[in-house]
Each structure stands twice: as C-alpha cells, then as structure tokens.
Short mmCIF file of C-alpha atoms and ligand atoms in Angstrom, two decimals:
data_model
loop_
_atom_site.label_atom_id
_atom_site.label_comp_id
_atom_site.label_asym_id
_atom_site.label_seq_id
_atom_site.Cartn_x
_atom_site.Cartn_y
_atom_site.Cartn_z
CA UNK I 8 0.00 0.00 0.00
CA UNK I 9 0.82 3.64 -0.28
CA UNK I 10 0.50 6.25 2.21
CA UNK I 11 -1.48 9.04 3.35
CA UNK I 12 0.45 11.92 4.97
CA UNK I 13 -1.43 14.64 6.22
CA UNK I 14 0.03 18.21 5.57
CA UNK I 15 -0.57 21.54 7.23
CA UNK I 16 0.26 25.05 6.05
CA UNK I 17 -1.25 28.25 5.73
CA UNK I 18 -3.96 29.84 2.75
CA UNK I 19 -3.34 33.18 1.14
CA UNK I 20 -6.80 33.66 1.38
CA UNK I 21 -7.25 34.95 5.74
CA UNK I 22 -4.42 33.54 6.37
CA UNK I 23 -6.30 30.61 7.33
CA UNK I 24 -4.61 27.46 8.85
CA UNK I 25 -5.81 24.46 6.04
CA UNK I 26 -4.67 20.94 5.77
CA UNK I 27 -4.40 18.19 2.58
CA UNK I 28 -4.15 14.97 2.66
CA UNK I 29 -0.65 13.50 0.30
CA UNK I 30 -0.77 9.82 -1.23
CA UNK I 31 2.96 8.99 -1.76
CA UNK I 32 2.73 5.78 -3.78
CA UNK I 33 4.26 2.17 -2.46
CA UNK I 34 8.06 2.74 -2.64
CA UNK I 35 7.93 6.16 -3.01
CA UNK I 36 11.36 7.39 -3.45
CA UNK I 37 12.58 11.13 -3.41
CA UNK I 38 15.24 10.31 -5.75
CA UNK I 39 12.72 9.58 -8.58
CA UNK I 40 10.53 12.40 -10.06
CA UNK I 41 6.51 11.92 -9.77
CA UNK I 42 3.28 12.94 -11.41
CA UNK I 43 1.36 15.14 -9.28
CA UNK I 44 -2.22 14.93 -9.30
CA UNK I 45 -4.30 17.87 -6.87
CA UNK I 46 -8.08 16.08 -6.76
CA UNK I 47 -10.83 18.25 -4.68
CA UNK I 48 -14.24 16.76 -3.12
CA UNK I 49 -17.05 17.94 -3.47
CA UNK I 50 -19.98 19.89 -1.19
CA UNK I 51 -19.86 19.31 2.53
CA UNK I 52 -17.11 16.99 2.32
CA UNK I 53 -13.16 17.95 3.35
CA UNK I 54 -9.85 16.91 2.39
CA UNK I 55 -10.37 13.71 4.36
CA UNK I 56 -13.27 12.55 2.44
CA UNK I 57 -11.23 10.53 -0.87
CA UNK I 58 -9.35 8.93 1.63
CA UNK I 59 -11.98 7.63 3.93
CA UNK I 60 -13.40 4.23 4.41
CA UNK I 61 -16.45 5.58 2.28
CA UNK I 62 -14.10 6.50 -0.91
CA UNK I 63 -11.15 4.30 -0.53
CA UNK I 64 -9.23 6.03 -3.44
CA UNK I 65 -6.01 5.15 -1.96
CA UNK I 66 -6.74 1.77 -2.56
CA UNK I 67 -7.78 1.97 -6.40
CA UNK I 68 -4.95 3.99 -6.79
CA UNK I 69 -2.28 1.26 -4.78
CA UNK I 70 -4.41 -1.49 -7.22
CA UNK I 71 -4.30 0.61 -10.59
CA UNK I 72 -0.25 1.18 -9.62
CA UNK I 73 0.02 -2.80 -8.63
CA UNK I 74 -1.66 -3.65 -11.82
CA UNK I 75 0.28 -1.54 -14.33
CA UNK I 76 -2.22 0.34 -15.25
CA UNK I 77 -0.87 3.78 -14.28
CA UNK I 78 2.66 4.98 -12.62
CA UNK I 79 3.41 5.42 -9.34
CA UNK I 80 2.28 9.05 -8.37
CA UNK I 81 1.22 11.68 -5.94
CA UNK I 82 -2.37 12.22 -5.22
CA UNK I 83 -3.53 15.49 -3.18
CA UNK I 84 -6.93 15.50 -1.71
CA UNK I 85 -6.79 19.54 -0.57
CA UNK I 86 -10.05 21.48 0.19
CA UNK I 87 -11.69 24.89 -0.60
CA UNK I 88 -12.90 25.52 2.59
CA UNK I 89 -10.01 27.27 4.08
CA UNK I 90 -10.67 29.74 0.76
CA UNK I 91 -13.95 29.36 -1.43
CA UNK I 92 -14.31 27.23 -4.90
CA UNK I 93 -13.98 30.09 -7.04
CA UNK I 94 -10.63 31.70 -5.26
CA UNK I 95 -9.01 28.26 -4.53
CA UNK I 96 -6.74 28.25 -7.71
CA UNK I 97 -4.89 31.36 -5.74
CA UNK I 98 -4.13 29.24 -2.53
CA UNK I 99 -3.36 26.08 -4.62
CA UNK I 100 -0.01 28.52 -6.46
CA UNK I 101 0.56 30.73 -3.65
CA UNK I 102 0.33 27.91 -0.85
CA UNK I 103 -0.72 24.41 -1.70
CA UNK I 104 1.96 23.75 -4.57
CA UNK I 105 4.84 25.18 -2.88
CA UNK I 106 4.13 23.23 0.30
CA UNK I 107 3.87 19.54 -1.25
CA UNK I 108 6.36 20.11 -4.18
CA UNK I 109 9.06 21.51 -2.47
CA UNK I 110 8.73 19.13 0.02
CA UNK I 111 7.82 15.69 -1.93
CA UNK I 112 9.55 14.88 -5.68
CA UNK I 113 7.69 15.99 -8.59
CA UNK I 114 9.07 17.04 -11.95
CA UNK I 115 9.40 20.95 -10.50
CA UNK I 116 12.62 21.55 -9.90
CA UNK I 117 11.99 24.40 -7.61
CA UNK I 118 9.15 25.73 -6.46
CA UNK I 119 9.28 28.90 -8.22
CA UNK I 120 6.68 29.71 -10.17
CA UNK I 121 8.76 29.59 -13.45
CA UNK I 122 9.59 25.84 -12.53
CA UNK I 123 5.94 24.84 -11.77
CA UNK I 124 4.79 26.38 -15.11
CA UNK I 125 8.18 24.43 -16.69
CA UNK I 126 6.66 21.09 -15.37
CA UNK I 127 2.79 21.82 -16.66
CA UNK I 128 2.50 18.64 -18.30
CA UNK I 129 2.85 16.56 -14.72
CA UNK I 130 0.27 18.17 -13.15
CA UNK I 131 -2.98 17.52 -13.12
CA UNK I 132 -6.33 19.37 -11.30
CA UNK I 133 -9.73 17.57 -10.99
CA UNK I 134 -12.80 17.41 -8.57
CA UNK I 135 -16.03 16.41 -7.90
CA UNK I 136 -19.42 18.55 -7.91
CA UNK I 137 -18.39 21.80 -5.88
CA UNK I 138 -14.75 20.28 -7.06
CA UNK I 139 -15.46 20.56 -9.97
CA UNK I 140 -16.73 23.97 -10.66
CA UNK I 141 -13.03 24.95 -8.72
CA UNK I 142 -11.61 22.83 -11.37
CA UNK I 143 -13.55 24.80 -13.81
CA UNK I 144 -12.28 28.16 -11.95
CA UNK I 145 -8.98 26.82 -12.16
CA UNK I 146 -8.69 25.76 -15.55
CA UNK I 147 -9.73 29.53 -16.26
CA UNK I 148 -7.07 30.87 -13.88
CA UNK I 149 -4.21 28.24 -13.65
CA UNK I 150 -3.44 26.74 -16.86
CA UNK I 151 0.13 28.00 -17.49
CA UNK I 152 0.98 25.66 -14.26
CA UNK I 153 -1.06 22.77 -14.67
CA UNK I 154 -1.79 21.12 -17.93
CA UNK I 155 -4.43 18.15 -17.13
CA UNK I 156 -8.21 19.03 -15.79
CA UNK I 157 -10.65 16.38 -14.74
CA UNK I 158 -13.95 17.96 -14.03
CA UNK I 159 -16.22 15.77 -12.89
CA UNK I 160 -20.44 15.97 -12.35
CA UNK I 161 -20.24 19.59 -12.10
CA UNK I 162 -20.43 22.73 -14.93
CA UNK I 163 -18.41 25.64 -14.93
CA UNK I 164 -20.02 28.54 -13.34
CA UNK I 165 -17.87 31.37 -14.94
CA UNK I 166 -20.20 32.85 -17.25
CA UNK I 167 -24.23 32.57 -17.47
CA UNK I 168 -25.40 30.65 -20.87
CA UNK I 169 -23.42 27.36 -21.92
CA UNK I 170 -21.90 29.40 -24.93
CA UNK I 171 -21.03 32.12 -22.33
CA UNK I 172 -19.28 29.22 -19.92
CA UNK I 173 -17.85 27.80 -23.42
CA UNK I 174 -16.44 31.26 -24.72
CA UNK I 175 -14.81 32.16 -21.33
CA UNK I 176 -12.93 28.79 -21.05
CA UNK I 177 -11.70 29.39 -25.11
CA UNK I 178 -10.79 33.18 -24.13
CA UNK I 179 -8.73 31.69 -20.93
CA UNK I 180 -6.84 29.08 -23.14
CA UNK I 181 -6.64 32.15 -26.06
CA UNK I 182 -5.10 34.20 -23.79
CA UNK I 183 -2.14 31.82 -22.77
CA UNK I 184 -1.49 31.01 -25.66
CA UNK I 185 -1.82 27.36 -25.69
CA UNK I 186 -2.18 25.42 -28.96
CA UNK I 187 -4.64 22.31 -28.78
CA UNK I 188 -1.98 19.93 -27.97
CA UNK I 189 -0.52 21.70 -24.77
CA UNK I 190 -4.02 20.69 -22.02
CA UNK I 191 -5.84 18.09 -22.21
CA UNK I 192 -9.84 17.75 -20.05
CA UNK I 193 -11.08 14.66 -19.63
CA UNK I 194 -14.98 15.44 -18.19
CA UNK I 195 -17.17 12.84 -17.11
CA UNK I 196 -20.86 12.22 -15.10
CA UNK I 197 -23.31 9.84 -15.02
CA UNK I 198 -26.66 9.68 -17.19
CA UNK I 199 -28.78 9.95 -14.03
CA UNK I 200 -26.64 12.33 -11.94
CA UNK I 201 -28.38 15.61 -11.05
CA UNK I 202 -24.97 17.73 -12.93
CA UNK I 203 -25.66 15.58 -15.92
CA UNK I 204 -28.49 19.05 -17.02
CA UNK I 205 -25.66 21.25 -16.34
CA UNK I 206 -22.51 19.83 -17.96
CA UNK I 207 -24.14 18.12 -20.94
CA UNK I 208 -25.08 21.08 -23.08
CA UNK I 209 -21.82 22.85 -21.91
CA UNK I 210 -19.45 20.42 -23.22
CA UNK I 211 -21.71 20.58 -26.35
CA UNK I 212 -21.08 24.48 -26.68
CA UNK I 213 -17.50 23.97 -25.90
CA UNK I 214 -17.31 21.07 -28.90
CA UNK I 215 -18.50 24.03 -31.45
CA UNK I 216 -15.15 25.74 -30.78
CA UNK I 217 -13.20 23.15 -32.93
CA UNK I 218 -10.47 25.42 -32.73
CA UNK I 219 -9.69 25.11 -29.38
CA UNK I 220 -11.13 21.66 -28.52
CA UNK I 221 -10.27 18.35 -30.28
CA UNK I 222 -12.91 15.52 -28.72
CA UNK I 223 -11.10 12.37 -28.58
CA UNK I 224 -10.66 9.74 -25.83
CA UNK I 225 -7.17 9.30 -27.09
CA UNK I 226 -4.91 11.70 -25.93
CA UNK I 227 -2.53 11.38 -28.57
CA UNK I 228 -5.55 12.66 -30.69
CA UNK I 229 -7.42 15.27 -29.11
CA UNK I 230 -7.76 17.25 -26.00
CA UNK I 231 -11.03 16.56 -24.90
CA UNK I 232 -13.17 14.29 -24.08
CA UNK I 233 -16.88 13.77 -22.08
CA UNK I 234 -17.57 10.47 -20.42
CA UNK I 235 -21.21 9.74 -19.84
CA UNK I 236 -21.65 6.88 -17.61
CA UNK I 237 -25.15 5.11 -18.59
CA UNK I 238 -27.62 4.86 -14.82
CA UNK I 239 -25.22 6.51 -12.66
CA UNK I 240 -25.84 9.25 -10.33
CA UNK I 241 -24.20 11.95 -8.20
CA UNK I 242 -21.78 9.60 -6.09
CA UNK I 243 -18.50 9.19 -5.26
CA UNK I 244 -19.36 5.29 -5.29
CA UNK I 245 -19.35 5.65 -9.23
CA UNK I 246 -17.42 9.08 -9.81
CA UNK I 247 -14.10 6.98 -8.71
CA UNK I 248 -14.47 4.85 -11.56
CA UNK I 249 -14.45 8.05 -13.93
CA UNK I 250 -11.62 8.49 -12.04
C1 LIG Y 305 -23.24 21.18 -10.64
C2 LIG Y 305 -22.18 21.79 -10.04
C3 LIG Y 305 -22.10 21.81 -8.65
C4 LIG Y 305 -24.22 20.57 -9.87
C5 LIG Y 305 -24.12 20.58 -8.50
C6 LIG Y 305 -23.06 21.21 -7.88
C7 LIG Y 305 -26.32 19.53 -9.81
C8 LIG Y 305 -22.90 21.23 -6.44
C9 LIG Y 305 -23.91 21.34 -5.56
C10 LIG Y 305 -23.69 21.35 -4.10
O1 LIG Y 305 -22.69 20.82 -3.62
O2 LIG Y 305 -24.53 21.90 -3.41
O3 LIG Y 305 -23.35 21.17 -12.00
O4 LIG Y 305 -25.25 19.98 -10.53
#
C-alpha cells in the first residue's frame, strides 16, 4: 500500500490554517521524479473525504499502480474551505503547490513559479461537484501551471449561458497562448446524476469551438473528451471509476 500523509500550512486567502491529505505511492522514493495529481471533493465533504473508508481512493490507486495500469504518483486531496471554490486556484499557487512540491519529488525543480509552469505537463487538477466547478475556476485561472483538468459531475459557473461558460474557457486558453496539444480535459458524469443538465449542453457548446477543442478519448488525438456513464448518479461510489 501507499500512504497518506497529512500536511498543514497556511492559505493566502485569511491567512487561514488548512490541511491536505498527500498519497505517496508504495516505494515512493525522493530520488525519482513523480506525477502530481491535486483532486478536490465535493460539497460538505473535506480533504479527508477521498481517503476515507467511504471513498477508498487510496486503494484503487495502490491497485491501478500494482496492476500496471498507471505509474506510481502523488495524489492530493486539498479542500476549498479554508478559501472558497472560485478563489481556490490562488491558494493552490501561492500555498498548496509550494508546500507539497518543495517538500515531496515531482518534476518541478523548484518551487518557483517559473519551474511549476516548466513542469505543466505533470500536473494535473480535478474534482467532484463543488470540485469541480473549482476545477472549472482553475482551468480559467491556472493553466500556465497545470496542464491536465478532470472535471467531474459539475459545470463551470464562470459565465451565465453554456456558450457564455464555453467562450470564457476558449478566451482563458486564447489568452495563454496554448495550442490544442498543450491541455488536455477529460470530463465525465453519469446519465442519471443531477450535474448531468448542467454539464451536458456545456461540453456541447465547448465542442463548437473546434479550434480550441479536439474531442477524442485518445490523448494522442485530441484534447477533450466527455464520459457519460449510462444509470449513474451523483456519487462518489461511481465518480471513482471516472476516475
Ligand atoms: C453542478 C455543479 C455543482 C451541480 C451541483 C453542484 C447539480 C454542487 C452542488 C452542491 O454541492 O450543493 O453542475 O449539478
């Protein structure tokens, strides 16, 4: 098994004291260099919650890493509480990244911000429900330091219509200057989950701007993709499978 380290420090936002949870995978070793992956819960749940008896993510994650089927890597269950889901992306630069990077081995080689943005492509943001609309928020805000977004059974709430919430995601990746090979969001929900409404129709307004997104499940192909699993609802129980 891998294990779960609990780490403290302090959010930009009040200078509030906050905690996250750190999966170092079985044999972690600082000598090698890891993917990181920062993975938020969703509504009335905390930083504890993926790594409780009710999730068990540690344990898909020490299974999928037994099995081959991914590489060993860090997995950091933070939470917006200490800040709010919108405003999160500032702690998660300012605070969160500095804190686990400089202190566990990822591909930054310092925690400056030139060397986070440097090692983009091994970092990775997703989240559930509320976690997902800050994954949304920090797609928008965060994209020069984090290449990989997995928003899951939740919309985006920057903007009001889906074309609104679709142009203001383009005009964020615009704006950096990113070409369609350079992020990558992999979006999923259930058929019967209560977000299904709200992030259907936006990933359809976001697929008109074929300039920006590629829709593919192969990442060697495209840059975006929408999982729709068929009777499932608005549970972790099936959202770590999307996972
Ligand atoms: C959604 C985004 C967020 C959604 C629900 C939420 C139903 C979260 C709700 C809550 O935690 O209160 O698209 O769809």
């Amino acid at each position: 098994a891998g294990k779960v380290v609990k780490e403290y420090y302090t959010s930009c936002h009040g200078g509030k004291q906050t905690s996250a949870n750190v999966y170092l995978p079985y044999g972690y070793d600082e000598n090698q260099k890891y993917n990181i992956f920062y993975l938020m819960h969703g509504g009335g749940e905390n930083q504890d919650t993926l790594f409780s008896n009710d999730v068990n993510l540690h344990k898909i994650l020490d299974h999928m890493i037994m099995n081959g089927d991914i590489e060993p890597m860090i997995v950091v269950t933070p939470t917006f509480y200490s800040s709010n889901e919108g405003d999160f992306w500032q702690e998660l630069l300012q605070n969160l990244i500095p804190h686990v990077e400089g202190k566990y081995s990822t591909y930054a080689e310092s925690t400056s911000a030139e060397d986070i943005k440097a090692s983009r492509y091994h970092r990775a943001f997703g989240g559930f429900s509320m976690g997902s609309v800050c994954t949304w928020h920090t797609l928008i805000n965060a994209i020069d330091y984090i290449a990989y977004f997995m928003p899951l059974s939740g919309d985006s709430w920057v903007g009001n219509s889906n074309d609104e919430k679709a142009q203001n995601i383009v005009n964020a990746i615009k704006k950096a200057g990113y070409a369609p090979d350079e992020y990558f969001i992999f979006c999923a929900t259930g058929s019967e989950d209560i977000a299904y409404p709200n992030i259907a129709p936006q990933v359809e307004a976001m697929k008109k701007h074929t300039d920006t997104f590629i829709y593919s499940s192969d990442l060697s192909e495209g840059n975006f993709y929408f999982l729709v699993a068929p009777g499932k609802t608005h549970w972790w129980g099936y959202v770590v499978h999307y996972v």
